[in-house]
Tab-separated table of C-alpha atoms in Angstrom:
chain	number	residue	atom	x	y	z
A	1	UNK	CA	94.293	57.391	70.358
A	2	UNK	CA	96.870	58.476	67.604
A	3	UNK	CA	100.184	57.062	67.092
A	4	UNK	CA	101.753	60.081	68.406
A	5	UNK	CA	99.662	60.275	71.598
A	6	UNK	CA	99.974	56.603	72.477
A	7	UNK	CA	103.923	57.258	72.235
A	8	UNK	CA	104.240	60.008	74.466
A	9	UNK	CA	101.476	58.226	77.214
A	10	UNK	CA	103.657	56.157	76.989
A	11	UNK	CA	107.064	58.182	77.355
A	12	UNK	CA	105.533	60.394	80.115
A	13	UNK	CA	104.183	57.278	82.413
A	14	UNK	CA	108.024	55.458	81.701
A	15	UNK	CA	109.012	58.913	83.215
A	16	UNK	CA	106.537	58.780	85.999
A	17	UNK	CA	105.133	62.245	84.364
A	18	UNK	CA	102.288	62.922	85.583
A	19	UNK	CA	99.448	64.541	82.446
A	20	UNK	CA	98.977	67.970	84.795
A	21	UNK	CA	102.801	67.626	84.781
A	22	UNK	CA	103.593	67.571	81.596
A	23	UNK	CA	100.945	69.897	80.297
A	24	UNK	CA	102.300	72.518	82.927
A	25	UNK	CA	106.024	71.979	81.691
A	26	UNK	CA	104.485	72.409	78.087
A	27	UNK	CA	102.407	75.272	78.981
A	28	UNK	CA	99.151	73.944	77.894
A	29	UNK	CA	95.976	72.494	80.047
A	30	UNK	CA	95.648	69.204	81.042
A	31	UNK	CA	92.747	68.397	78.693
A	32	UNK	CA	94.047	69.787	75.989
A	33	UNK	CA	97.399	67.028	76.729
A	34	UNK	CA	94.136	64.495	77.251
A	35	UNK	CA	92.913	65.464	74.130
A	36	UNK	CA	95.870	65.424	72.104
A	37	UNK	CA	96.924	61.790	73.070
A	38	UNK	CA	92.924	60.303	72.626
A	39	UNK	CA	93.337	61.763	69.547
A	40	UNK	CA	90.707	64.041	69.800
A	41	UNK	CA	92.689	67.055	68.916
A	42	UNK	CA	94.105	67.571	65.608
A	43	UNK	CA	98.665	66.452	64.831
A	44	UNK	CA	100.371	68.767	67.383
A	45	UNK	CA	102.394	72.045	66.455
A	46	UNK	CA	106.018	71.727	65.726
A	47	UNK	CA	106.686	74.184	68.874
A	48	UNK	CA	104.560	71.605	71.116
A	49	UNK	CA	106.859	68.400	69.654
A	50	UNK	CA	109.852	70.240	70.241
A	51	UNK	CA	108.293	70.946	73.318
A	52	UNK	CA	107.669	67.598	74.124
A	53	UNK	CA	111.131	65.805	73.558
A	54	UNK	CA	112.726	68.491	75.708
A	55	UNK	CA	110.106	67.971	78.664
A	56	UNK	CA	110.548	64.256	78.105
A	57	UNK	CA	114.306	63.855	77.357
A	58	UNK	CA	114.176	61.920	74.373
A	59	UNK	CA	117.358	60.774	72.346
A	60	UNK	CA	117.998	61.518	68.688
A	61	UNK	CA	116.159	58.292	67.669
A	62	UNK	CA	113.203	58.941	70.144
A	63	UNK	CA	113.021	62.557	68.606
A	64	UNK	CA	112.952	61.593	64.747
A	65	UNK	CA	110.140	59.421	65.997
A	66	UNK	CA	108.134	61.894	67.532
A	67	UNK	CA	108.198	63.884	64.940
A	68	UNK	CA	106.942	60.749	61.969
A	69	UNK	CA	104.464	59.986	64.460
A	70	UNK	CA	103.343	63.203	64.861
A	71	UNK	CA	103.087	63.926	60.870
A	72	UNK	CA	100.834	60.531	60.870
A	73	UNK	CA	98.653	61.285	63.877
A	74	UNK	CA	95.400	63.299	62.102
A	75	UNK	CA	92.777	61.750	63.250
A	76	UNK	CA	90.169	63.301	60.507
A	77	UNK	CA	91.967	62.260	57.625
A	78	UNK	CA	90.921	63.957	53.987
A	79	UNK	CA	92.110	61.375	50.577
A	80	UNK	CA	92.044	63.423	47.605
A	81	UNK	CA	91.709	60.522	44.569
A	82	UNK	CA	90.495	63.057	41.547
A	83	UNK	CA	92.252	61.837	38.888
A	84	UNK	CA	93.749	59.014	40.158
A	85	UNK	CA	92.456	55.585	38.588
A	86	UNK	CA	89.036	54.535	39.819
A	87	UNK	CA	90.318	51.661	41.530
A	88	UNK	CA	91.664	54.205	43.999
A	89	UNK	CA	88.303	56.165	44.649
A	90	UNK	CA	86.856	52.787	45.434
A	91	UNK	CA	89.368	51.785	47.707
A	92	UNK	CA	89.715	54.981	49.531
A	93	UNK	CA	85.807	54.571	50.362
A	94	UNK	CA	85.767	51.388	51.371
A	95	UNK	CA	88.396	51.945	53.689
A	96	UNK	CA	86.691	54.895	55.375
A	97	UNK	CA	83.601	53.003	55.578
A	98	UNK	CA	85.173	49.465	56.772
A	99	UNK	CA	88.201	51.305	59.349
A	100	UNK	CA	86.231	50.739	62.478
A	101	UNK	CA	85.396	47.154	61.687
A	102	UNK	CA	89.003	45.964	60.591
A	103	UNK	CA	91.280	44.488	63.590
A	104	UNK	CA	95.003	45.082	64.780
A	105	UNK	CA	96.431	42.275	62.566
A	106	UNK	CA	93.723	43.478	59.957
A	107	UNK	CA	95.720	47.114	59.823
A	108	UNK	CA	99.021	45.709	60.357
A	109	UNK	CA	98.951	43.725	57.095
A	110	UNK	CA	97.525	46.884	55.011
A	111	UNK	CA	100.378	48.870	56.161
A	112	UNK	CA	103.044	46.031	55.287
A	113	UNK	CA	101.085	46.384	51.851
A	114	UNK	CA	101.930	49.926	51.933
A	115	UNK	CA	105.326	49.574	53.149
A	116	UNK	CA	106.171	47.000	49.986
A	117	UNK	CA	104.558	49.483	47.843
A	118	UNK	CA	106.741	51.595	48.852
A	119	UNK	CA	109.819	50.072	48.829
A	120	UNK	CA	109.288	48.962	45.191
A	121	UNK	CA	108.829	53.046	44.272
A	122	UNK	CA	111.922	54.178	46.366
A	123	UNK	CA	113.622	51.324	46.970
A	124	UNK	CA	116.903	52.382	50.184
């Protein structure tokens, strides 16, 4: 499931939306809605995200959401490291070879490594 998918589950069963529902409101098919929130369909279009915080309601906050969530929800993900220091090219294969094997707390600390990293480059 990607980020974006678990977050509107979730939205639509807080609304008691049903997933024939919502994909009729959006004007798409039910599996294609199934899809989309396993994460077996590639990030959404804009038109279906607007789509979706319409259908669902969502407040300003809610909406900005949505739409990070959906930028971050590819699940075949492509890292370009030519030219970047080697250290990179290793690191970017041994995450896509270790992923599957690395636990919730496992991926929460990598992206509070991220987030510092961050924060350091463009600090608020």
């Amino acid at each position: 499931m990607t980020p974006f998918g678990q977050r509107v589950r979730a939205l639509r069963e807080a609304r008691g939306m049903t997933l024939a529902q919502m994909a009729e409101g959006l004007g798409v098919s039910p599996a294609y809605l199934s899809a989309l929130e396993h994460g077996k369909r590639g990030r959404p279009t804009f038109t279906l995200i607007q789509g979706t915080i319409h259908l669902l309601g969502v407040i300003w906050d809610e909406a900005d959401e949505l739409v990070r969530l959906a930028d971050l929800s590819h699940p075949r993900v492509t890292i370009d490291t030519a030219g970047l220091d080697p250290e990179a090219t290793l690191f970017a294969n041994r995450l896509s070879r270790e992923i599957a094997l690395l636990e919730g707390e496992d991926l929460r600390r990598l992206a509070a490594t991220l987030d510092e990293a961050s924060n350091r480059r463009d600090p608020a």
